[in-house]
mmCIF file of C-alpha atoms and ligand atoms in Angstrom:
data_model
loop_
_atom_site.group_PDB
_atom_site.id
_atom_site.type_symbol
_atom_site.label_atom_id
_atom_site.label_comp_id
_atom_site.label_asym_id
_atom_site.label_seq_id
_atom_site.Cartn_x
_atom_site.Cartn_y
_atom_site.Cartn_z
ATOM 1 C CA MET A 9 6.970 13.400 21.248
ATOM 2 C CA ARG A 10 4.530 15.039 18.893
ATOM 3 C CA GLN A 11 1.494 12.560 17.239
ATOM 4 C CA ILE A 12 -0.835 13.305 14.369
ATOM 5 C CA TRP A 13 -4.563 12.373 15.507
ATOM 6 C CA ILE A 14 -7.343 11.363 13.705
ATOM 7 C CA THR A 15 -9.426 13.402 15.923
ATOM 8 C CA ARG A 16 -12.745 12.546 14.350
ATOM 9 C CA ALA A 17 -13.977 10.843 11.070
ATOM 10 C CA GLY A 18 -13.665 13.542 8.554
ATOM 11 C CA PRO A 19 -11.802 16.120 5.747
ATOM 12 C CA PRO A 20 -7.813 15.757 6.213
ATOM 13 C CA GLU A 21 -8.102 18.697 8.244
ATOM 14 C CA VAL A 22 -9.578 16.863 11.221
ATOM 15 C CA LEU A 23 -5.436 15.767 11.314
ATOM 16 C CA THR A 24 -4.441 17.264 14.536
ATOM 17 C CA VAL A 25 -0.519 17.459 15.783
ATOM 18 C CA LYS A 26 -1.010 16.916 19.611
ATOM 19 C CA LYS A 27 2.478 16.485 22.202
ATOM 20 C CA ALA A 28 2.495 13.758 24.772
ATOM 21 C CA PRO A 29 5.045 12.509 26.804
ATOM 22 C CA ASP A 30 7.852 10.261 25.342
ATOM 23 C CA PRO A 31 7.223 6.500 25.397
ATOM 24 C CA GLU A 32 9.117 4.532 27.334
ATOM 25 C CA PRO A 33 9.908 0.801 25.997
ATOM 26 C CA LYS A 34 8.497 -1.941 27.532
ATOM 27 C CA ALA A 35 10.327 -5.518 27.731
ATOM 28 C CA GLY A 36 11.277 -6.618 24.093
ATOM 29 C CA GLU A 37 10.661 -3.253 22.369
ATOM 30 C CA VAL A 38 13.014 -0.618 21.253
ATOM 31 C CA ARG A 39 12.467 3.095 20.948
ATOM 32 C CA ILE A 40 12.742 4.936 17.731
ATOM 33 C CA ARG A 41 13.430 8.630 16.813
ATOM 34 C CA VAL A 42 11.337 8.826 13.803
ATOM 35 C CA GLU A 43 12.932 10.493 11.176
ATOM 36 C CA ALA A 44 10.074 9.863 8.184
ATOM 37 C CA SER A 45 6.713 8.346 8.589
ATOM 38 C CA GLY A 46 4.799 6.562 5.732
ATOM 39 C CA VAL A 47 1.220 7.554 4.134
ATOM 40 C CA ASN A 48 -0.972 4.666 3.125
ATOM 41 C CA PHE A 49 -4.588 4.829 1.276
ATOM 42 C CA ALA A 50 -5.708 3.005 4.372
ATOM 43 C CA ASP A 51 -4.986 6.140 6.368
ATOM 44 C CA VAL A 52 -7.399 8.155 4.196
ATOM 45 C CA LEU A 53 -9.886 5.313 4.569
ATOM 46 C CA GLY A 54 -9.290 5.466 8.537
ATOM 47 C CA ARG A 55 -9.849 8.861 8.591
ATOM 48 C CA LEU A 56 -13.064 8.874 6.625
ATOM 49 C CA GLY A 57 -13.981 6.232 9.502
ATOM 50 C CA LEU A 58 -14.121 3.733 6.666
ATOM 51 C CA TYR A 59 -11.623 1.245 7.904
ATOM 52 C CA PRO A 60 -12.665 -1.758 10.027
ATOM 53 C CA ASP A 61 -9.197 -2.088 11.970
ATOM 54 C CA LEU A 62 -8.524 0.801 12.665
ATOM 55 C CA PRO A 63 -9.035 1.319 16.790
ATOM 56 C CA PRO A 64 -11.583 3.584 17.585
ATOM 57 C CA ILE A 65 -11.121 7.361 16.602
ATOM 58 C CA PRO A 66 -9.418 9.141 18.102
ATOM 59 C CA VAL A 67 -6.420 7.481 17.266
ATOM 60 C CA VAL A 68 -3.189 7.841 16.183
ATOM 61 C CA PRO A 69 -2.660 6.045 12.385
ATOM 62 C CA GLY A 70 0.549 4.946 10.539
ATOM 63 C CA TYR A 71 1.909 1.303 9.809
ATOM 64 C CA GLU A 72 5.486 2.272 9.157
ATOM 65 C CA VAL A 73 8.511 4.662 10.020
ATOM 66 C CA SER A 74 11.831 4.871 9.761
ATOM 67 C CA GLY A 75 14.723 6.779 12.115
ATOM 68 C CA ARG A 76 17.225 5.808 14.737
ATOM 69 C CA ILE A 77 17.135 3.835 17.954
ATOM 70 C CA ASP A 78 17.839 5.752 20.777
ATOM 71 C CA ALA A 79 16.494 2.838 23.905
ATOM 72 C CA ALA A 80 15.987 -0.443 24.016
ATOM 73 C CA GLY A 81 13.618 -2.070 26.554
ATOM 74 C CA PRO A 82 14.302 -4.804 28.987
ATOM 75 C CA GLY A 83 14.867 -8.347 27.199
ATOM 76 C CA THR A 84 16.362 -6.470 24.029
ATOM 77 C CA GLU A 85 19.746 -6.147 22.830
ATOM 78 C CA SER A 86 21.642 -2.918 23.823
ATOM 79 C CA SER A 87 23.606 -3.010 20.919
ATOM 80 C CA TRP A 88 20.082 -1.969 19.029
ATOM 81 C CA VAL A 89 20.927 1.576 20.390
ATOM 82 C CA GLY A 90 22.081 3.944 17.899
ATOM 83 C CA ARG A 91 21.214 1.750 14.728
ATOM 84 C CA ASP A 92 19.175 3.401 11.693
ATOM 85 C CA VAL A 93 16.223 1.089 10.866
ATOM 86 C CA ILE A 94 13.078 0.437 9.454
ATOM 87 C CA ALA A 95 9.983 -0.420 11.214
ATOM 88 C CA MET A 96 6.178 -1.725 11.514
ATOM 89 C CA THR A 97 4.163 -0.038 13.581
ATOM 90 C CA ARG A 98 0.740 -1.128 12.865
ATOM 91 C CA PHE A 99 -1.033 2.001 13.782
ATOM 92 C CA GLY A 100 0.341 4.835 16.716
ATOM 93 C CA GLY A 101 3.179 5.622 13.205
ATOM 94 C CA TYR A 102 2.328 8.974 12.760
ATOM 95 C CA ALA A 103 4.586 10.344 15.499
ATOM 96 C CA ASP A 104 7.851 11.464 16.035
ATOM 97 C CA VAL A 105 8.793 8.830 18.636
ATOM 98 C CA VAL A 106 7.546 5.346 18.891
ATOM 99 C CA CYS A 107 8.010 2.260 20.710
ATOM 100 C CA VAL A 108 7.841 -1.188 18.772
ATOM 101 C CA PRO A 109 8.426 -4.582 19.274
ATOM 102 C CA ALA A 110 12.159 -5.553 18.448
ATOM 103 C CA GLN A 111 11.155 -8.233 15.874
ATOM 104 C CA GLN A 112 9.088 -5.375 13.847
ATOM 105 C CA VAL A 113 12.423 -3.664 13.522
ATOM 106 C CA PHE A 114 14.820 -4.280 10.412
ATOM 107 C CA ALA A 115 18.333 -2.791 10.072
ATOM 108 C CA ARG A 116 18.608 0.104 7.252
ATOM 109 C CA PRO A 117 21.359 -0.121 4.969
ATOM 110 C CA PRO A 118 23.597 2.926 5.116
ATOM 111 C CA SER A 119 22.747 3.648 1.333
ATOM 112 C CA VAL A 120 19.224 3.594 2.054
ATOM 113 C CA SER A 121 17.425 7.277 3.074
ATOM 114 C CA ALA A 122 15.035 7.553 5.835
ATOM 115 C CA LEU A 123 12.721 8.868 3.168
ATOM 116 C CA GLU A 124 13.071 5.387 1.281
ATOM 117 C CA GLY A 125 13.034 3.410 4.322
ATOM 118 C CA ALA A 126 9.397 4.408 5.633
ATOM 119 C CA SER A 127 8.698 3.683 1.849
ATOM 120 C CA LEU A 128 9.113 0.012 1.787
ATOM 121 C CA PRO A 129 7.250 -2.029 4.553
ATOM 122 C CA VAL A 130 3.803 -1.851 3.443
ATOM 123 C CA ASN A 131 3.915 -1.103 -0.097
ATOM 124 C CA TYR A 132 6.680 -3.922 -1.172
ATOM 125 C CA PHE A 133 5.524 -6.336 1.268
ATOM 126 C CA THR A 134 1.929 -6.172 -0.384
ATOM 127 C CA ALA A 135 3.524 -6.041 -3.942
ATOM 128 C CA TRP A 136 5.704 -9.116 -3.045
ATOM 129 C CA GLN A 137 2.516 -11.130 -1.594
ATOM 130 C CA LEU A 138 0.698 -10.026 -4.566
ATOM 131 C CA ILE A 139 2.880 -11.044 -7.225
ATOM 132 C CA VAL A 140 5.435 -13.334 -5.733
ATOM 133 C CA VAL A 141 3.641 -15.421 -2.853
ATOM 134 C CA MET A 142 0.299 -15.749 -4.102
ATOM 135 C CA GLY A 143 0.097 -14.171 -7.748
ATOM 136 C CA GLY A 144 3.022 -16.427 -8.973
ATOM 137 C CA LEU A 145 3.769 -14.065 -11.781
ATOM 138 C CA LYS A 146 5.513 -15.819 -14.297
ATOM 139 C CA PRO A 147 8.184 -14.539 -17.119
ATOM 140 C CA THR A 148 5.651 -14.871 -20.245
ATOM 141 C CA GLU A 149 2.668 -13.473 -18.424
ATOM 142 C CA THR A 150 1.189 -10.087 -18.752
ATOM 143 C CA VAL A 151 0.110 -8.643 -15.285
ATOM 144 C CA LEU A 152 -2.705 -5.702 -14.638
ATOM 145 C CA VAL A 153 -2.022 -3.102 -12.104
ATOM 146 C CA HIS A 154 -4.753 -1.034 -10.944
ATOM 147 C CA SER A 155 -3.522 2.538 -9.491
ATOM 148 C CA VAL A 156 -0.014 1.704 -10.983
ATOM 149 C CA GLY A 157 0.938 5.182 -9.818
ATOM 150 C CA GLY A 158 0.679 4.767 -6.012
ATOM 151 C CA GLY A 159 3.451 3.183 -3.697
ATOM 152 C CA VAL A 160 2.174 -0.189 -4.071
ATOM 153 C CA GLY A 161 1.503 0.032 -7.934
ATOM 154 C CA ILE A 162 5.271 1.427 -8.280
ATOM 155 C CA ALA A 163 6.324 -1.531 -6.249
ATOM 156 C CA ALA A 164 4.663 -3.997 -7.932
ATOM 157 C CA THR A 165 5.832 -2.775 -11.543
ATOM 158 C CA GLN A 166 9.534 -3.259 -10.303
ATOM 159 C CA ILE A 167 9.113 -6.376 -9.257
ATOM 160 C CA ALA A 168 7.038 -8.017 -12.165
ATOM 161 C CA LYS A 169 9.388 -6.210 -14.501
ATOM 162 C CA HIS A 170 12.087 -7.905 -12.530
ATOM 163 C CA LEU A 171 10.526 -11.027 -13.276
ATOM 164 C CA GLY A 172 9.890 -10.895 -17.073
ATOM 165 C CA ALA A 173 6.653 -9.858 -17.338
ATOM 166 C CA ARG A 174 4.803 -7.437 -19.077
ATOM 167 C CA VAL A 175 2.719 -4.820 -17.380
ATOM 168 C CA ILE A 176 -0.544 -2.740 -18.038
ATOM 169 C CA GLY A 177 -1.076 -0.164 -15.542
ATOM 170 C CA THR A 178 -4.190 2.200 -14.734
ATOM 171 C CA ALA A 179 -3.746 5.542 -13.694
ATOM 172 C CA SER A 180 -4.743 9.339 -13.933
ATOM 173 C CA ALA A 181 -3.520 10.592 -17.682
ATOM 174 C CA ALA A 182 -0.975 13.310 -16.170
ATOM 175 C CA LYS A 183 0.792 10.552 -14.457
ATOM 176 C CA HIS A 184 0.984 8.241 -17.770
ATOM 177 C CA ALA A 185 4.196 9.441 -19.034
ATOM 178 C CA GLY A 186 6.417 9.454 -15.625
ATOM 179 C CA LEU A 187 4.836 5.816 -15.463
ATOM 180 C CA ARG A 188 6.305 4.999 -18.673
ATOM 181 C CA THR A 189 9.732 5.808 -18.024
ATOM 182 C CA MET A 190 9.234 3.525 -14.812
ATOM 183 C CA GLY A 191 8.826 0.623 -17.083
ATOM 184 C CA VAL A 192 4.752 0.099 -17.522
ATOM 185 C CA ASP A 193 4.452 -1.122 -20.597
ATOM 186 C CA TYR A 194 0.767 0.203 -21.676
ATOM 187 C CA LEU A 195 -0.791 2.866 -19.629
ATOM 188 C CA ILE A 196 -5.183 3.161 -19.444
ATOM 189 C CA ASP A 197 -6.819 6.203 -18.150
ATOM 190 C CA TYR A 198 -9.537 4.493 -16.023
ATOM 191 C CA ARG A 199 -11.405 7.430 -15.491
ATOM 192 C CA THR A 200 -12.336 8.006 -19.265
ATOM 193 C CA GLU A 201 -11.615 4.640 -20.683
ATOM 194 C CA ASP A 202 -13.109 1.140 -20.202
ATOM 195 C CA PHE A 203 -10.099 -0.839 -18.810
ATOM 196 C CA GLU A 204 -11.817 -4.218 -19.593
ATOM 197 C CA ALA A 205 -12.221 -3.267 -23.479
ATOM 198 C CA ARG A 206 -8.637 -1.683 -23.301
ATOM 199 C CA VAL A 207 -7.107 -4.960 -21.790
ATOM 200 C CA ARG A 208 -9.047 -7.051 -24.572
ATOM 201 C CA GLU A 209 -7.150 -4.736 -27.076
ATOM 202 C CA ILE A 210 -3.883 -4.536 -25.744
ATOM 203 C CA THR A 211 -3.836 -8.655 -25.417
ATOM 204 C CA GLY A 212 -5.293 -9.381 -28.674
ATOM 205 C CA GLY A 213 -8.678 -10.753 -26.922
ATOM 206 C CA ARG A 214 -6.449 -13.204 -24.629
ATOM 207 C CA GLY A 215 -6.750 -11.214 -21.147
ATOM 208 C CA VAL A 216 -4.233 -11.175 -18.512
ATOM 209 C CA GLU A 217 -2.954 -13.869 -16.292
ATOM 210 C CA LEU A 218 -2.532 -11.632 -13.146
ATOM 211 C CA ILE A 219 -4.180 -8.605 -11.843
ATOM 212 C CA LEU A 220 -3.781 -6.562 -8.780
ATOM 213 C CA ASP A 221 -6.916 -4.662 -7.966
ATOM 214 C CA ALA A 222 -7.735 -2.636 -4.742
ATOM 215 C CA VAL A 223 -10.351 -0.232 -6.219
ATOM 216 C CA GLY A 224 -13.168 -3.049 -5.648
ATOM 217 C CA GLY A 225 -16.634 -2.991 -6.845
ATOM 218 C CA GLU A 226 -17.524 -2.930 -10.729
ATOM 219 C CA SER A 227 -13.806 -2.857 -11.134
ATOM 220 C CA TRP A 228 -13.433 -6.737 -9.760
ATOM 221 C CA LYS A 229 -16.095 -7.796 -11.799
ATOM 222 C CA LYS A 230 -14.394 -6.309 -15.313
ATOM 223 C CA GLY A 231 -11.272 -7.817 -14.136
ATOM 224 C CA TYR A 232 -12.739 -11.617 -13.364
ATOM 225 C CA ARG A 233 -13.765 -10.945 -16.898
ATOM 226 C CA VAL A 234 -10.556 -10.241 -18.361
ATOM 227 C CA LEU A 235 -8.549 -12.658 -16.716
ATOM 228 C CA ALA A 236 -6.813 -15.249 -19.482
ATOM 229 C CA ARG A 237 -7.406 -18.897 -18.255
ATOM 230 C CA THR A 238 -5.440 -19.773 -15.425
ATOM 231 C CA GLY A 239 -5.678 -15.916 -14.608
ATOM 232 C CA ARG A 240 -5.679 -14.678 -11.016
ATOM 233 C CA LEU A 241 -7.298 -11.710 -9.659
ATOM 234 C CA GLY A 242 -5.831 -10.447 -6.257
ATOM 235 C CA VAL A 243 -8.171 -7.998 -4.066
ATOM 236 C CA PHE A 244 -6.455 -6.118 -1.830
ATOM 237 C CA GLY A 245 -8.743 -2.857 -1.188
ATOM 238 C CA VAL A 246 -11.723 -0.882 -1.839
ATOM 239 C CA SER A 247 -10.789 2.632 -3.014
ATOM 240 C CA ALA A 248 -13.990 2.657 -4.729
ATOM 241 C CA ALA A 249 -15.396 3.403 -1.304
ATOM 242 C CA VAL A 250 -13.803 7.115 -1.272
ATOM 243 C CA SER A 251 -15.539 9.540 -3.409
ATOM 244 C CA GLY A 252 -14.684 12.616 -1.627
ATOM 245 C CA LYS A 253 -13.187 14.077 1.259
ATOM 246 C CA GLN A 254 -15.804 13.483 3.223
ATOM 247 C CA ARG A 255 -17.675 10.373 4.255
ATOM 248 C CA ASN A 256 -20.514 9.410 1.798
ATOM 249 C CA PRO A 257 -22.688 6.564 2.746
ATOM 250 C CA MET A 258 -23.944 6.467 -0.546
ATOM 251 C CA THR A 259 -20.369 5.583 -2.253
ATOM 252 C CA MET A 260 -20.465 2.711 0.000
ATOM 253 C CA LEU A 261 -23.815 1.678 -0.413
ATOM 254 C CA SER A 262 -22.989 1.838 -4.569
ATOM 255 C CA LEU A 263 -19.815 -0.115 -3.741
ATOM 256 C CA LEU A 264 -21.501 -2.771 -2.041
ATOM 257 C CA ALA A 265 -24.098 -3.342 -4.377
ATOM 258 C CA LYS A 266 -21.875 -3.356 -7.011
ATOM 259 C CA THR A 267 -19.286 -6.198 -5.700
ATOM 260 C CA PRO A 268 -19.361 -9.573 -7.167
ATOM 261 C CA TRP A 269 -20.787 -11.593 -4.380
ATOM 262 C CA PHE A 270 -21.891 -14.245 -6.376
ATOM 263 C CA GLN A 271 -19.816 -14.344 -9.452
ATOM 264 C CA PHE A 272 -16.727 -16.226 -7.813
ATOM 265 C CA ASN A 273 -18.541 -19.082 -6.509
ATOM 266 C CA PRO A 274 -16.550 -22.460 -6.803
ATOM 267 C CA LEU A 275 -18.461 -24.103 -9.826
ATOM 268 C CA SER A 276 -17.840 -21.004 -11.681
ATOM 269 C CA LEU A 277 -14.078 -20.832 -10.587
ATOM 270 C CA MET A 278 -13.663 -24.447 -11.701
ATOM 271 C CA SER A 279 -15.152 -24.228 -15.116
ATOM 272 C CA ALA A 280 -13.811 -20.936 -15.966
ATOM 273 C CA ASN A 281 -10.072 -21.685 -14.916
ATOM 274 C CA LYS A 282 -9.587 -18.700 -12.818
ATOM 275 C CA GLY A 283 -8.668 -17.977 -9.297
ATOM 276 C CA VAL A 284 -9.193 -15.114 -7.070
ATOM 277 C CA PHE A 285 -7.018 -14.499 -3.631
ATOM 278 C CA GLY A 286 -7.075 -11.804 -0.814
ATOM 279 C CA VAL A 287 -4.316 -10.024 0.640
ATOM 280 C CA ASN A 288 -4.300 -7.987 4.175
ATOM 281 C CA LEU A 289 -0.922 -6.933 5.368
ATOM 282 C CA GLY A 290 -2.413 -5.630 8.183
ATOM 283 C CA HIS A 291 -3.687 -9.432 9.270
ATOM 284 C CA MET A 292 0.039 -10.655 8.517
ATOM 285 C CA TRP A 293 1.743 -9.182 11.746
ATOM 286 C CA GLY A 294 1.542 -12.580 13.096
ATOM 287 C CA GLU A 295 3.812 -13.803 10.468
ATOM 288 C CA ILE A 296 6.760 -12.129 11.056
ATOM 289 C CA ASP A 297 9.100 -14.686 10.410
ATOM 290 C CA ARG A 298 7.583 -14.843 6.852
ATOM 291 C CA LEU A 299 7.722 -11.069 6.578
ATOM 292 C CA ARG A 300 11.465 -11.202 7.551
ATOM 293 C CA GLY A 301 12.288 -13.783 4.970
ATOM 294 C CA TRP A 302 10.563 -11.504 2.489
ATOM 295 C CA ALA A 303 12.132 -7.889 3.412
ATOM 296 C CA ASP A 304 15.754 -10.231 3.192
ATOM 297 C CA GLN A 305 14.855 -10.875 -0.486
ATOM 298 C CA LEU A 306 13.478 -7.483 -0.473
ATOM 299 C CA PHE A 307 16.777 -5.700 0.189
ATOM 300 C CA ASP A 308 19.355 -8.317 -1.876
ATOM 301 C CA LEU A 309 16.871 -6.993 -4.663
ATOM 302 C CA TRP A 310 17.435 -3.181 -3.863
ATOM 303 C CA LYS A 311 21.620 -3.634 -3.207
ATOM 304 C CA GLN A 312 20.907 -5.216 -7.186
ATOM 305 C CA GLY A 313 19.324 -1.912 -8.066
ATOM 306 C CA VAL A 314 16.190 -4.164 -9.141
ATOM 307 C CA ILE A 315 13.526 -2.360 -6.825
ATOM 308 C CA ALA A 316 13.901 1.731 -5.200
ATOM 309 C CA PRO A 317 11.028 3.272 -3.943
ATOM 310 C CA LYS A 318 9.588 6.278 -5.576
ATOM 311 C CA VAL A 319 9.085 9.198 -2.847
ATOM 312 C CA ALA A 320 6.362 11.163 -4.537
ATOM 313 C CA ARG A 321 6.683 13.995 -2.043
ATOM 314 C CA SER A 322 7.257 14.603 1.886
ATOM 315 C CA PHE A 323 5.316 16.807 4.160
ATOM 316 C CA ARG A 324 5.873 18.272 7.559
ATOM 317 C CA PHE A 325 4.232 16.753 10.297
ATOM 318 C CA ASP A 326 1.830 20.074 10.626
ATOM 319 C CA GLU A 327 1.034 19.596 7.063
ATOM 320 C CA ALA A 328 -0.653 16.385 7.416
ATOM 321 C CA ALA A 329 -3.867 17.295 5.902
ATOM 322 C CA GLN A 330 -1.847 18.313 3.000
ATOM 323 C CA ALA A 331 -0.397 15.094 2.435
ATOM 324 C CA HIS A 332 -3.949 13.428 2.757
ATOM 325 C CA HIS A 333 -5.104 15.889 -0.055
ATOM 326 C CA PHE A 334 -2.277 15.351 -2.201
ATOM 327 C CA ILE A 335 -3.404 11.499 -2.444
ATOM 328 C CA GLN A 336 -7.078 12.117 -2.740
ATOM 329 C CA ASP A 337 -6.592 14.733 -5.766
ATOM 330 C CA ARG A 338 -4.593 11.667 -7.314
ATOM 331 C CA LYS A 339 -1.371 13.839 -7.600
ATOM 332 C CA ASN A 340 1.338 11.592 -5.941
ATOM 333 C CA ILE A 341 3.527 8.796 -8.459
ATOM 334 C CA GLY A 342 5.192 7.313 -5.687
ATOM 335 C CA LYS A 343 5.249 7.497 -2.101
ATOM 336 C CA VAL A 344 3.796 10.098 0.479
ATOM 337 C CA LEU A 345 5.598 10.918 3.593
ATOM 338 C CA LEU A 346 5.442 12.596 6.828
ATOM 339 C CA VAL A 347 8.688 13.983 8.261
ATOM 340 C CA PRO A 348 8.853 15.597 12.151
HETATM 341 N N1 LIG B 500 -4.862 -5.078 1.531
HETATM 342 C C1 LIG B 500 -3.606 -4.315 1.835
HETATM 343 O O1 LIG B 500 -2.662 -5.072 2.522
HETATM 344 C C2 LIG B 500 -3.187 -3.361 1.473
HETATM 345 C C3 LIG B 500 -2.017 -2.832 1.329
HETATM 346 C C4 LIG B 500 -1.575 -1.133 0.849
HETATM 347 C C5 LIG B 500 -2.473 -0.969 -0.220
HETATM 348 N N2 LIG B 500 -3.533 -1.467 0.243
HETATM 349 C C6 LIG B 500 -4.686 -0.461 -1.092
HETATM 350 O O2 LIG B 500 -4.040 0.055 -2.076
HETATM 351 C C7 LIG B 500 -4.466 0.769 -3.056
HETATM 352 C C8 LIG B 500 -3.345 1.919 -3.258
HETATM 353 O O3 LIG B 500 -2.805 2.076 -2.347
HETATM 354 P P1 LIG B 500 -1.129 2.558 -1.997
HETATM 355 O O4 LIG B 500 -0.827 3.187 -0.739
HETATM 356 O O5 LIG B 500 -0.476 2.359 -2.957
HETATM 357 O O6 LIG B 500 -2.085 4.178 -2.778
HETATM 358 P P2 LIG B 500 -1.105 5.496 -2.692
HETATM 359 O O7 LIG B 500 0.203 5.445 -2.891
HETATM 360 O O8 LIG B 500 -2.127 6.239 -1.554
HETATM 361 O O9 LIG B 500 -2.020 6.504 -4.116
HETATM 362 C C9 LIG B 500 -3.406 6.464 -4.259
HETATM 363 C C10 LIG B 500 -3.731 6.391 -5.563
HETATM 364 O O10 LIG B 500 -4.899 5.634 -5.735
HETATM 365 C C11 LIG B 500 -5.544 6.118 -6.857
HETATM 366 N N3 LIG B 500 -6.786 6.243 -6.828
HETATM 367 C C12 LIG B 500 -7.903 4.909 -6.788
HETATM 368 N N4 LIG B 500 -8.708 5.231 -6.240
HETATM 369 C C13 LIG B 500 -9.285 6.476 -5.796
HETATM 370 C C14 LIG B 500 -10.367 7.120 -4.947
HETATM 371 N N5 LIG B 500 -10.948 6.668 -4.692
HETATM 372 N N6 LIG B 500 -9.533 8.422 -4.493
HETATM 373 C C15 LIG B 500 -8.511 8.960 -4.378
HETATM 374 N N7 LIG B 500 -7.185 7.946 -5.143
HETATM 375 C C16 LIG B 500 -7.736 6.820 -5.748
HETATM 376 C C17 LIG B 500 -5.052 7.334 -7.252
HETATM 377 O O11 LIG B 500 -4.306 7.863 -8.276
HETATM 378 P P3 LIG B 500 -4.941 7.519 -9.696
HETATM 379 O O12 LIG B 500 -6.434 7.658 -9.631
HETATM 380 O O13 LIG B 500 -3.965 8.022 -10.743
HETATM 381 O O14 LIG B 500 -4.767 6.023 -9.694
HETATM 382 C C18 LIG B 500 -4.115 7.897 -5.894
HETATM 383 O O15 LIG B 500 -2.916 8.611 -6.144
HETATM 384 C C19 LIG B 500 -5.505 1.366 -1.841
HETATM 385 O O16 LIG B 500 -7.018 1.034 -2.240
HETATM 386 C C20 LIG B 500 -4.908 0.964 -0.284
HETATM 387 O O17 LIG B 500 -5.961 0.705 0.447
HETATM 388 C C21 LIG B 500 -3.765 -2.568 0.440
#
């Protein structure tokens, strides 16, 4: 098999394709011949040595794949063999062969391509947890989605619009026209405009009921201020920790300095009628039955044409560095994938 390794913390070029013997599925596992692997911003953080959950480098990153099962381990139903599937991998997904526990595998409907399949788990489970499970978004409400052009942002937009909510999104200016056609009602270029002021303007001073913020630091402070009464701030990432293609300790320190450690205390939350909650999908793997329930609901919405992943671009395994450059250069509208 071929795997893409993070060989050391550094620029995209540290990603290296290496060969290894095909793995054999253990008890309860199936083996998948991978047709597409999802790339996530967490992989960029991991490559820079900024992702605490990642096993020590050198490591094969990757949370999700789609492909076809070619072997089933002891205790696993042999009827799985030959089926097209989507799987959550929690590392090791940047590979053309993976072995995963069968409960982390979902049958891929015939109408869903391999590229679309690998775009689903991380982005849509995260958006679902943020908007439906914890954010409780309602039809009359307005949600502010940061990095709305990324994989999670587009998934969140589709779910929010289905619920009948209004979406304000932040993204680089070059993405605005495309995102408007995908249903984002108002767009803000958060690198040149003050999103707090713009949100107040758009909402007539009221603020928003839900915010999805994986930028972190100062952005969380501003977001908390611009929540309407009963508003909820969902925090789920720190992309502001990344300022370039190399790790920069000063950026990390600046992010920590700007993090509102004391603003969200129980007394201030109570008197402001606001809520703050966090999401880390990587720590939900132990809740596999709940995730499978979310998947059923998401597949139903897919069948109804309510959701559909937007694939930004796919790269060959030997172009993995370019895939990371593409994301860090803020060029993707939708999901970036690796294809063996
Ligand atoms: N906690 C969880 O479970 C979880 C799960 C999934 C994702 N996340 C987080 O959610 C965020 C979005 O993830 P994603 O997979 O949807 O993103 P993605 O598809 O990889 O898109 C990345 C986009 O983020 C924007 N961005 C914001 N800050 C950036 C920076 N410092 N450097 C480069 N790009 C930056 C850029 O677009 P614009 O500048 O145009 O906005 C870029 O195109 C990330 O912070 C990720 O870590 C968290």
